[in-house]
Amino acid sequence: MSTQPAGAMPAPTNQSRRAAIASFVGTTIEWYDFFIYGTAAALVFGPLFFAESTPFIATLSAFATFAVGFLARPVGGLIFGHFGDRFGRKRALVVTLVMMGLATTGIGLLPTYASIGFWAPTLLVFLRLIQGVAVGGEWGGAVLLAAEHAPKGRSVFYASFAQLGSPAGQILSLLAFRLASLLDKQAFLEWGWRLPFLVSAVLLLVGLAIRLGVEESPDFERTRREVGAAQAPIREVLGTSLKPLFLAAGANTMGIASVYLFNTFMIAYTTQYLGIERATILDALLVGAFVQLVMTPVGARIAELIRNERLFLQLALVWAMLAPYPLFLLVDTRAVWAITLGLCINIIGVATFYAVIAGYVANAFPTRVRYTAISIAYQFCGAIAGGLTPVIGTILAEQFRGHWWPIAAFGTTLALISFVCVTLLAGHQRRASALAVAA
């Protein structure tokens, strides 16, 4: 499936660039907020908010609250998908950014179990729900704001700017916790862990200033003028696009779950089961995030040049199926260089896949209901593949102590699911195009 016109690539306009930058900055902030929760869940939330549990149960409970955010993401996708398809992408994205910033800052101010007992984990879950709703509405709108402002034939590449927010947010979150980890253990547990959350208040102001300077999506405005905005986009999507909706959800599996298997869970696995220092794994993950940041636009550009996104995605997924085995083999050595190398090898397939999947999936749906459709697909996948991944990883690590291969096989399974759905989605689109031509 190709979205590229013949000849040279058209030059981007000022609004194209501005929309791409706004999508990148906005998603960076949103993912920073979302990721610092995952890092804190792996490092401190267990003893601070579930103090009366055993270390295993406390970690599992902390990851369970992490999963709660994923369960809220489909709700955010439904709410803001509807809002974005009816009233515009920009308005929806301003609201999601404010919600995320306030919820994350709130977590940084939250008393612990030692101070208020049962109310500490209760409030933590509530604020995590707000985070989940916000990020659930953010992704689809950010992808479309960039893609629908893109020059003709370049929507997949421009959509990748929203995807850049994931590694950038990961880098910022790791840097924040790396700096906080320079404190002694007692200070870190008492107040140092709060600093990354409180920084979100500043990032919120920066993100709003940039996002408010972008015009509404020209595709959305044109569709609203010509056929009118969808009055019930959820019902329209479920009534006309159910099969591609399920395939799009499955296609996103690897892009979502890999972050939480090879980042969030990896922190707990290496520190608790292999005895690796917290600073060591954070440094290795930081290098991996920089590799992802570089490989994301490289992958998007290669896919654009070969003019076959399906084939590119399939090749990236084959890499992703194989990479977990050298990754865990290298991590098991406990050597810093080996852990870093393993993470970098693994991230190449994941990053290039993630760069292209957003635009590929967005092109499967009409503009009129596109925000709703891709939000439902991505966020329902996120609720399952993302939220449960660190929980499943923790259970596998506990049940197969001393053996890494079950976790690697789990990673391969996730990539295989995406491979099958990407292939089937391409076939569905070919048949839909043929029927449209015949009609």
Tab-separated table of C-alpha atoms in Angstrom:
chain	number	residue	atom	x	y	z
A	1	MET	CA	0.000	0.000	0.000
A	2	SER	CA	1.508	3.297	-1.018
A	3	THR	CA	0.609	6.856	-0.169
A	4	GLN	CA	3.389	8.396	-2.228
A	5	PRO	CA	2.874	10.351	-5.445
A	6	ALA	CA	5.211	10.014	-8.394
A	7	GLY	CA	8.083	12.460	-8.616
A	8	ALA	CA	9.725	14.594	-5.973
A	9	MET	CA	8.330	15.083	-2.497
A	10	PRO	CA	6.302	18.322	-2.192
A	11	ALA	CA	7.775	21.007	0.040
A	12	PRO	CA	6.207	21.379	3.505
A	13	THR	CA	4.371	24.583	4.396
A	14	ASN	CA	4.922	26.630	7.537
A	15	GLN	CA	1.784	25.151	9.112
A	16	SER	CA	2.954	21.648	8.188
A	17	ARG	CA	6.170	22.171	10.109
A	18	ARG	CA	4.413	23.856	13.004
A	19	ALA	CA	1.846	21.067	13.289
A	20	ALA	CA	4.596	18.432	13.218
A	21	ILE	CA	6.551	20.235	15.951
A	22	ALA	CA	3.415	20.750	18.053
A	23	SER	CA	2.546	17.053	17.770
A	24	PHE	CA	6.074	16.085	18.755
A	25	VAL	CA	6.259	18.440	21.747
A	26	GLY	CA	2.745	17.624	22.936
A	27	THR	CA	3.181	13.868	22.808
A	28	THR	CA	6.631	14.177	24.397
A	29	ILE	CA	5.065	15.868	27.410
A	30	GLU	CA	2.160	13.427	27.578
A	31	TRP	CA	4.441	10.381	27.359
A	32	TYR	CA	6.911	11.869	29.824
A	33	ASP	CA	4.083	12.136	32.323
A	34	PHE	CA	2.862	8.632	31.544
A	35	PHE	CA	6.336	7.033	31.620
A	36	ILE	CA	7.516	8.549	34.882
A	37	TYR	CA	4.615	6.737	36.537
A	38	GLY	CA	5.886	3.436	35.109
A	39	THR	CA	9.422	4.134	36.302
A	40	ALA	CA	8.177	5.117	39.757
A	41	ALA	CA	5.995	1.986	39.855
A	42	ALA	CA	9.086	-0.131	39.246
A	43	LEU	CA	11.274	1.761	41.732
A	44	VAL	CA	9.314	3.287	44.629
A	45	PHE	CA	5.519	2.958	44.527
A	46	GLY	CA	5.581	-0.549	46.014
A	47	PRO	CA	7.193	0.351	49.344
A	48	LEU	CA	5.644	3.836	49.517
A	49	PHE	CA	2.006	3.048	48.723
A	50	PHE	CA	1.759	-0.683	49.523
A	51	ALA	CA	4.026	-0.765	52.560
A	52	GLU	CA	2.376	-3.715	54.347
A	53	SER	CA	2.867	-6.158	51.443
A	54	THR	CA	5.767	-8.489	50.607
A	55	PRO	CA	8.219	-7.104	47.985
A	56	PHE	CA	6.711	-9.314	45.252
A	57	ILE	CA	3.098	-8.371	46.079
A	58	ALA	CA	4.031	-4.703	46.489
A	59	THR	CA	5.679	-4.644	43.055
A	60	LEU	CA	2.735	-6.479	41.519
A	61	SER	CA	0.318	-4.019	43.178
A	62	ALA	CA	2.305	-1.039	41.895
A	63	PHE	CA	2.223	-2.459	38.363
A	64	ALA	CA	-1.513	-3.101	38.789
A	65	THR	CA	-2.063	0.621	39.415
A	66	PHE	CA	0.106	1.197	36.350
A	67	ALA	CA	-2.309	-1.025	34.401
A	68	VAL	CA	-5.269	1.035	35.639
A	69	GLY	CA	-4.071	3.894	33.463
A	70	PHE	CA	-4.273	1.628	30.451
A	71	LEU	CA	-7.806	0.578	31.299
A	72	ALA	CA	-8.756	4.277	31.311
A	73	ARG	CA	-7.139	4.939	27.933
A	74	PRO	CA	-10.033	3.502	25.861
A	75	VAL	CA	-12.386	5.825	27.752
A	76	GLY	CA	-10.181	8.761	26.781
A	77	GLY	CA	-10.051	7.528	23.205
A	78	LEU	CA	-13.850	7.332	23.017
A	79	ILE	CA	-14.426	10.727	24.643
A	80	PHE	CA	-11.812	12.714	22.753
A	81	GLY	CA	-12.237	10.780	19.516
A	82	HIS	CA	-15.888	11.848	19.515
A	83	PHE	CA	-14.969	15.389	20.527
A	84	GLY	CA	-12.168	15.632	17.951
A	85	ASP	CA	-14.285	14.331	15.057
A	86	ARG	CA	-17.158	16.652	15.902
A	87	PHE	CA	-15.427	19.869	16.974
A	88	GLY	CA	-11.819	19.624	15.845
A	89	ARG	CA	-8.473	18.046	16.630
A	90	LYS	CA	-6.879	21.136	18.180
A	91	ARG	CA	-9.513	21.707	20.862
A	92	ALA	CA	-9.359	18.104	21.990
A	93	LEU	CA	-5.563	18.189	22.235
A	94	VAL	CA	-5.510	21.307	24.417
A	95	VAL	CA	-7.834	19.618	26.929
A	96	THR	CA	-5.831	16.380	27.046
A	97	LEU	CA	-2.610	18.273	27.696
A	98	VAL	CA	-4.093	20.214	30.622
A	99	MET	CA	-5.604	17.068	32.158
A	100	MET	CA	-2.329	15.178	31.984
A	101	GLY	CA	-0.256	18.014	33.436
A	102	LEU	CA	-2.569	18.536	36.416
A	103	ALA	CA	-2.862	14.803	37.198
A	104	THR	CA	0.901	14.241	37.046
A	105	THR	CA	1.636	17.247	39.253
A	106	GLY	CA	-0.985	15.915	41.678
A	107	ILE	CA	0.851	12.589	41.968
A	108	GLY	CA	4.008	14.481	42.874
A	109	LEU	CA	2.150	16.116	45.780
A	110	LEU	CA	0.440	12.943	47.011
A	111	PRO	CA	0.986	11.766	50.625
A	112	THR	CA	2.184	8.178	51.024
A	113	TYR	CA	0.693	5.205	52.876
A	114	ALA	CA	2.653	6.100	56.002
A	115	SER	CA	0.838	9.458	56.139
A	116	ILE	CA	-2.768	8.742	55.180
A	117	GLY	CA	-3.002	4.951	54.946
A	118	PHE	CA	-5.625	3.508	52.596
A	119	TRP	CA	-6.293	6.879	50.951
A	120	ALA	CA	-2.783	7.033	49.491
A	121	PRO	CA	-3.190	4.142	46.995
A	122	THR	CA	-6.807	5.189	46.404
A	123	LEU	CA	-5.822	8.707	45.328
A	124	LEU	CA	-2.908	7.285	43.351
A	125	VAL	CA	-5.326	5.122	41.362
A	126	PHE	CA	-7.668	8.082	40.792
A	127	LEU	CA	-4.893	10.313	39.418
A	128	ARG	CA	-3.624	7.414	37.312
A	129	LEU	CA	-7.129	7.140	35.828
A	130	ILE	CA	-6.999	10.823	34.860
A	131	GLN	CA	-3.600	10.237	33.235
A	132	GLY	CA	-5.046	7.317	31.302
A	133	VAL	CA	-8.025	9.288	30.006
A	134	ALA	CA	-5.736	12.139	28.937
A	135	VAL	CA	-3.195	10.028	27.062
A	136	GLY	CA	-6.071	8.025	25.583
A	137	GLY	CA	-7.311	11.136	23.843
A	138	GLU	CA	-3.893	12.556	23.003
A	139	TRP	CA	-2.346	10.010	20.657
A	140	GLY	CA	-4.985	9.945	17.922
A	141	GLY	CA	-5.310	13.702	17.782
A	142	ALA	CA	-1.555	14.309	17.709
A	143	VAL	CA	-1.084	11.803	14.873
A	144	LEU	CA	-3.865	13.427	12.857
A	145	LEU	CA	-2.808	17.010	13.548
A	146	ALA	CA	0.568	16.224	11.944
A	147	ALA	CA	-0.687	13.869	9.213
A	148	GLU	CA	-3.590	16.058	8.091
A	149	HIS	CA	-1.354	19.137	7.873
A	150	ALA	CA	1.232	17.205	5.835
A	151	PRO	CA	2.025	17.973	2.183
A	152	LYS	CA	0.269	15.624	-0.226
A	153	GLY	CA	1.662	12.098	-0.136
A	154	ARG	CA	3.679	12.575	3.071
A	155	SER	CA	1.125	11.803	5.780
A	156	VAL	CA	2.916	8.661	7.027
A	157	PHE	CA	6.207	10.526	7.485
A	158	TYR	CA	4.581	13.501	9.224
A	159	ALA	CA	2.565	11.198	11.483
A	160	SER	CA	5.891	9.829	12.724
A	161	PHE	CA	6.547	13.162	14.475
A	162	ALA	CA	3.813	12.287	16.951
A	163	GLN	CA	5.520	8.909	17.415
A	164	LEU	CA	8.781	10.673	18.253
A	165	GLY	CA	7.136	11.819	21.460
A	166	SER	CA	7.387	8.310	22.887
A	167	PRO	CA	11.202	7.976	22.900
A	168	ALA	CA	11.616	11.665	23.719
A	169	GLY	CA	9.265	11.326	26.683
A	170	GLN	CA	11.116	8.182	27.706
A	171	ILE	CA	14.447	10.036	27.576
A	172	LEU	CA	13.126	12.894	29.695
A	173	SER	CA	11.570	10.510	32.225
A	174	LEU	CA	14.759	8.453	32.532
A	175	LEU	CA	16.898	11.586	32.853
A	176	ALA	CA	14.566	12.922	35.519
A	177	PHE	CA	14.768	9.750	37.589
A	178	ARG	CA	18.484	9.358	36.905
A	179	LEU	CA	19.099	12.793	38.385
A	180	ALA	CA	16.765	12.091	41.299
A	181	SER	CA	18.623	8.806	41.895
A	182	LEU	CA	21.801	10.765	42.624
A	183	LEU	CA	20.289	11.453	46.032
A	184	ASP	CA	20.923	8.940	48.782
A	185	LYS	CA	18.324	6.182	49.104
A	186	GLN	CA	16.553	7.723	52.084
A	187	ALA	CA	16.186	11.162	50.468
A	188	PHE	CA	15.063	9.587	47.197
A	189	LEU	CA	12.298	7.624	48.954
A	190	GLU	CA	11.230	10.574	51.105
A	191	TRP	CA	11.006	13.330	48.511
A	192	GLY	CA	13.382	12.858	45.564
A	193	TRP	CA	10.956	10.665	43.582
A	194	ARG	CA	8.444	13.553	43.563
A	195	LEU	CA	10.643	15.924	41.548
A	196	PRO	CA	10.054	14.314	38.104
A	197	PHE	CA	6.296	14.603	38.657
A	198	LEU	CA	6.421	18.243	39.744
A	199	VAL	CA	8.435	19.207	36.634
A	200	SER	CA	5.266	18.422	34.656
A	201	ALA	CA	3.741	21.747	35.729
A	202	VAL	CA	6.462	23.610	33.808
A	203	LEU	CA	6.223	21.332	30.775
A	204	LEU	CA	2.474	21.914	30.677
A	205	LEU	CA	2.936	25.652	30.145
A	206	VAL	CA	5.503	25.075	27.387
A	207	GLY	CA	3.281	22.581	25.591
A	208	LEU	CA	0.237	24.837	25.706
A	209	ALA	CA	2.156	27.785	24.267
A	210	ILE	CA	3.230	25.703	21.264
A	211	ARG	CA	-0.028	23.842	20.688
A	212	LEU	CA	-2.196	26.968	20.739
A	213	GLY	CA	-0.177	28.379	17.819
A	214	VAL	CA	-1.292	25.642	15.376
A	215	GLU	CA	-4.322	25.992	13.119
A	216	GLU	CA	-7.059	23.378	12.942
A	217	SER	CA	-6.507	20.401	10.613
A	218	PRO	CA	-7.257	21.418	6.982
A	219	ASP	CA	-8.617	17.929	6.240
A	220	PHE	CA	-11.065	18.212	9.131
A	221	GLU	CA	-12.195	21.700	8.073
A	222	ARG	CA	-12.663	20.606	4.447
A	223	THR	CA	-14.665	17.528	5.444
A	224	ARG	CA	-16.835	19.579	7.782
A	225	ARG	CA	-17.599	22.058	4.982
A	226	GLU	CA	-18.311	19.426	2.339
A	227	VAL	CA	-20.199	16.672	4.186
A	228	GLY	CA	-20.501	17.944	7.732
A	229	ALA	CA	-18.884	16.673	10.914
A	230	ALA	CA	-19.939	13.248	12.179
A	231	GLN	CA	-22.725	13.571	14.746
A	232	ALA	CA	-22.214	10.095	16.209
A	233	PRO	CA	-18.681	9.040	15.152
A	234	ILE	CA	-18.540	6.038	17.503
A	235	ARG	CA	-21.723	4.546	16.074
A	236	GLU	CA	-20.543	5.304	12.544
A	237	VAL	CA	-17.186	3.592	13.103
A	238	LEU	CA	-18.730	0.514	14.705
A	239	GLY	CA	-21.325	0.300	11.947
A	240	THR	CA	-19.036	0.685	8.933
A	241	SER	CA	-15.445	-0.125	9.953
A	242	LEU	CA	-15.567	-2.902	12.530
A	243	LYS	CA	-13.154	-5.287	10.783
A	244	PRO	CA	-10.390	-2.738	10.099
A	245	LEU	CA	-10.915	-1.481	13.653
A	246	PHE	CA	-10.014	-4.883	15.120
A	247	LEU	CA	-7.126	-5.324	12.692
A	248	ALA	CA	-5.775	-1.854	13.487
A	249	ALA	CA	-5.915	-2.652	17.202
A	250	GLY	CA	-3.999	-5.886	16.689
A	251	ALA	CA	-1.484	-4.199	14.391
A	252	ASN	CA	-0.542	-1.786	17.185
A	253	THR	CA	0.261	-4.569	19.671
A	254	MET	CA	4.045	-4.580	19.333
A	255	GLY	CA	4.396	-0.812	19.264
A	256	ILE	CA	2.514	-0.488	22.541
A	257	ALA	CA	3.518	-3.566	24.513
A	258	SER	CA	7.230	-3.398	23.677
A	259	VAL	CA	7.662	-0.172	25.632
A	260	TYR	CA	6.342	-1.743	28.803
A	261	LEU	CA	8.084	-5.089	28.375
A	262	PHE	CA	11.523	-3.769	27.420
A	263	ASN	CA	11.457	-0.588	29.522
A	264	THR	CA	9.060	-0.603	32.488
A	265	PHE	CA	9.259	-4.328	33.250
A	266	MET	CA	12.967	-4.445	32.401
A	267	ILE	CA	13.693	-2.091	35.302
A	268	ALA	CA	11.989	-4.408	37.797
A	269	TYR	CA	13.448	-7.546	36.211
A	270	THR	CA	17.054	-6.385	36.263
A	271	THR	CA	16.993	-4.779	39.720
A	272	GLN	CA	14.942	-7.417	41.557
A	273	TYR	CA	15.798	-10.674	39.789
A	274	LEU	CA	19.343	-10.048	38.545
A	275	GLY	CA	20.577	-7.709	41.274
A	276	ILE	CA	21.666	-5.018	38.811
A	277	GLU	CA	22.022	-1.500	40.177
A	278	ARG	CA	19.117	0.855	39.465
A	279	ALA	CA	21.413	3.468	37.932
A	280	THR	CA	22.903	0.883	35.547
A	281	ILE	CA	19.615	-0.138	33.944
A	282	LEU	CA	18.397	3.461	33.787
A	283	ASP	CA	21.562	4.444	31.926
A	284	ALA	CA	21.204	1.526	29.498
A	285	LEU	CA	17.558	2.364	28.848
A	286	LEU	CA	18.521	5.979	28.266
A	287	VAL	CA	20.951	4.962	25.504
A	288	GLY	CA	18.245	2.737	24.003
A	289	ALA	CA	15.770	5.616	24.035
A	290	PHE	CA	18.249	7.806	22.141
A	291	VAL	CA	18.617	5.036	19.542
A	292	GLN	CA	14.830	4.922	19.205
A	293	LEU	CA	14.680	8.697	18.834
A	294	VAL	CA	17.124	8.479	15.922
A	295	MET	CA	15.649	5.376	14.300
A	296	THR	CA	12.041	6.644	14.329
A	297	PRO	CA	12.449	9.348	11.634
A	298	VAL	CA	14.960	7.155	9.773
A	299	GLY	CA	12.417	4.335	9.621
A	300	ALA	CA	9.622	6.662	8.504
A	301	ARG	CA	11.783	8.138	5.760
A	302	ILE	CA	12.883	4.724	4.463
A	303	ALA	CA	9.261	3.561	4.334
A	304	GLU	CA	8.386	6.737	2.439
A	305	LEU	CA	11.175	6.158	-0.087
A	306	ILE	CA	10.380	2.501	-0.810
A	307	ARG	CA	6.668	3.413	-1.110
A	308	ASN	CA	5.445	0.222	0.540
A	309	GLU	CA	4.584	0.696	4.208
A	310	ARG	CA	3.164	-2.825	4.605
A	311	LEU	CA	6.393	-4.499	3.494
A	312	PHE	CA	8.467	-2.181	5.663
A	313	LEU	CA	6.328	-2.961	8.722
A	314	GLN	CA	6.577	-6.702	8.095
A	315	LEU	CA	10.383	-6.554	7.879
A	316	ALA	CA	10.569	-4.504	11.086
A	317	LEU	CA	8.347	-7.049	12.843
A	318	VAL	CA	10.516	-9.983	11.758
A	319	TRP	CA	13.441	-8.198	13.430
A	320	ALA	CA	11.255	-7.608	16.501
A	321	MET	CA	10.375	-11.329	16.697
A	322	LEU	CA	14.028	-12.376	16.771
A	323	ALA	CA	15.600	-9.573	18.835
A	324	PRO	CA	14.341	-10.533	22.354
A	325	TYR	CA	16.621	-13.601	22.456
A	326	PRO	CA	19.959	-11.787	22.047
A	327	LEU	CA	18.541	-9.043	24.284
A	328	PHE	CA	17.881	-11.260	27.301
A	329	LEU	CA	20.994	-13.327	26.645
A	330	LEU	CA	23.063	-10.143	26.872
A	331	VAL	CA	21.113	-8.763	29.851
A	332	ASP	CA	21.717	-12.043	31.703
A	333	THR	CA	25.477	-11.342	31.633
A	334	ARG	CA	24.855	-8.382	33.965
A	335	ALA	CA	27.578	-6.417	32.150
A	336	VAL	CA	26.738	-2.775	31.470
A	337	TRP	CA	27.968	-2.819	27.863
A	338	ALA	CA	26.091	-6.048	27.121
A	339	ILE	CA	22.800	-4.784	28.563
A	340	THR	CA	23.089	-1.571	26.552
A	341	LEU	CA	23.953	-3.446	23.349
A	342	GLY	CA	21.027	-5.836	23.809
A	343	LEU	CA	18.576	-2.994	24.301
A	344	CYS	CA	19.897	-1.167	21.222
A	345	ILE	CA	19.637	-4.278	19.031
A	346	ASN	CA	16.077	-4.827	20.189
A	347	ILE	CA	14.967	-1.225	19.759
A	348	ILE	CA	15.830	-1.054	16.053
A	349	GLY	CA	12.917	-3.250	14.994
A	350	VAL	CA	10.530	-1.711	17.506
A	351	ALA	CA	11.424	1.905	16.638
A	352	THR	CA	11.144	1.523	12.874
A	353	PHE	CA	7.836	-0.302	13.248
A	354	TYR	CA	6.463	2.317	15.626
A	355	ALA	CA	7.494	5.120	13.272
A	356	VAL	CA	5.275	3.899	10.444
A	357	ILE	CA	2.333	2.157	12.104
A	358	ALA	CA	0.485	5.369	13.067
A	359	GLY	CA	0.191	6.746	9.538
A	360	TYR	CA	-0.441	3.266	8.131
A	361	VAL	CA	-3.404	2.714	10.454
A	362	ALA	CA	-4.757	6.265	10.055
A	363	ASN	CA	-4.976	5.810	6.283
A	364	ALA	CA	-7.349	2.879	6.808
A	365	PHE	CA	-10.201	5.175	7.910
A	366	PRO	CA	-12.045	8.168	6.380
A	367	THR	CA	-11.323	11.677	7.727
A	368	ARG	CA	-14.872	12.068	9.031
A	369	VAL	CA	-14.391	9.447	11.784
A	370	ARG	CA	-10.614	8.986	11.750
A	371	TYR	CA	-9.884	10.407	15.219
A	372	THR	CA	-12.459	8.109	16.796
A	373	ALA	CA	-11.389	5.044	14.816
A	374	ILE	CA	-7.638	5.183	15.440
A	375	SER	CA	-8.167	6.196	19.081
A	376	ILE	CA	-10.424	3.208	19.737
A	377	ALA	CA	-8.010	0.858	17.966
A	378	TYR	CA	-4.884	2.145	19.682
A	379	GLN	CA	-6.271	2.630	23.164
A	380	PHE	CA	-8.192	-0.640	23.442
A	381	CYS	CA	-5.011	-2.361	22.330
A	382	GLY	CA	-3.142	-0.321	24.930
A	383	ALA	CA	-5.522	-1.393	27.688
A	384	ILE	CA	-4.730	-5.040	26.998
A	385	ALA	CA	-1.256	-5.225	25.473
A	386	GLY	CA	0.244	-2.307	27.395
A	387	GLY	CA	-1.367	-2.528	30.804
A	388	LEU	CA	-0.971	-6.278	31.249
A	389	THR	CA	2.519	-6.643	29.778
A	390	PRO	CA	4.577	-5.725	32.893
A	391	VAL	CA	2.199	-7.800	35.036
A	392	ILE	CA	2.652	-10.848	32.783
A	393	GLY	CA	6.397	-10.220	32.666
A	394	THR	CA	6.567	-10.119	36.481
A	395	ILE	CA	4.616	-13.378	36.769
A	396	LEU	CA	6.853	-15.115	34.196
A	397	ALA	CA	9.990	-13.892	35.967
A	398	GLU	CA	8.683	-15.185	39.299
A	399	GLN	CA	7.514	-18.550	37.965
A	400	PHE	CA	10.640	-19.197	35.863
A	401	ARG	CA	13.314	-17.775	38.148
A	402	GLY	CA	16.729	-18.023	36.523
A	403	HIS	CA	15.286	-18.531	33.016
A	404	TRP	CA	14.822	-15.650	30.587
A	405	TRP	CA	13.502	-17.546	27.557
A	406	PRO	CA	9.778	-17.458	28.559
A	407	ILE	CA	9.938	-13.645	28.662
A	408	ALA	CA	11.728	-13.537	25.286
A	409	ALA	CA	9.085	-15.881	23.816
A	410	PHE	CA	6.413	-13.547	25.150
A	411	GLY	CA	8.059	-10.672	23.243
A	412	THR	CA	8.104	-12.757	20.058
A	413	THR	CA	4.398	-13.520	20.446
A	414	LEU	CA	3.567	-9.823	20.691
A	415	ALA	CA	5.441	-9.093	17.434
A	416	LEU	CA	3.745	-12.035	15.699
A	417	ILE	CA	0.288	-10.680	16.553
A	418	SER	CA	1.191	-7.350	14.936
A	419	PHE	CA	2.641	-9.098	11.874
A	420	VAL	CA	-0.572	-11.031	11.208
A	421	CYS	CA	-2.814	-7.984	11.685
A	422	VAL	CA	-0.655	-5.672	9.528
A	423	THR	CA	-0.839	-8.244	6.720
A	424	LEU	CA	-4.596	-8.742	7.017
A	425	LEU	CA	-5.250	-4.991	7.212
A	426	ALA	CA	-3.420	-4.476	3.910
A	427	GLY	CA	-5.580	-7.162	2.290
A	428	HIS	CA	-8.748	-5.574	3.621
A	429	GLN	CA	-7.747	-2.189	2.240
A	430	ARG	CA	-6.994	-3.642	-1.195
A	431	ARG	CA	-10.423	-5.261	-1.335
A	432	ALA	CA	-12.134	-2.065	-0.115
A	433	SER	CA	-10.315	-0.014	-2.785
A	434	ALA	CA	-11.298	-2.500	-5.503
A	435	LEU	CA	-14.966	-2.342	-4.459
A	436	ALA	CA	-14.862	1.461	-4.439
A	437	VAL	CA	-13.451	1.526	-7.974
A	438	ALA	CA	-16.030	-1.009	-9.200
A	439	ALA	CA	-18.838	1.061	-7.705
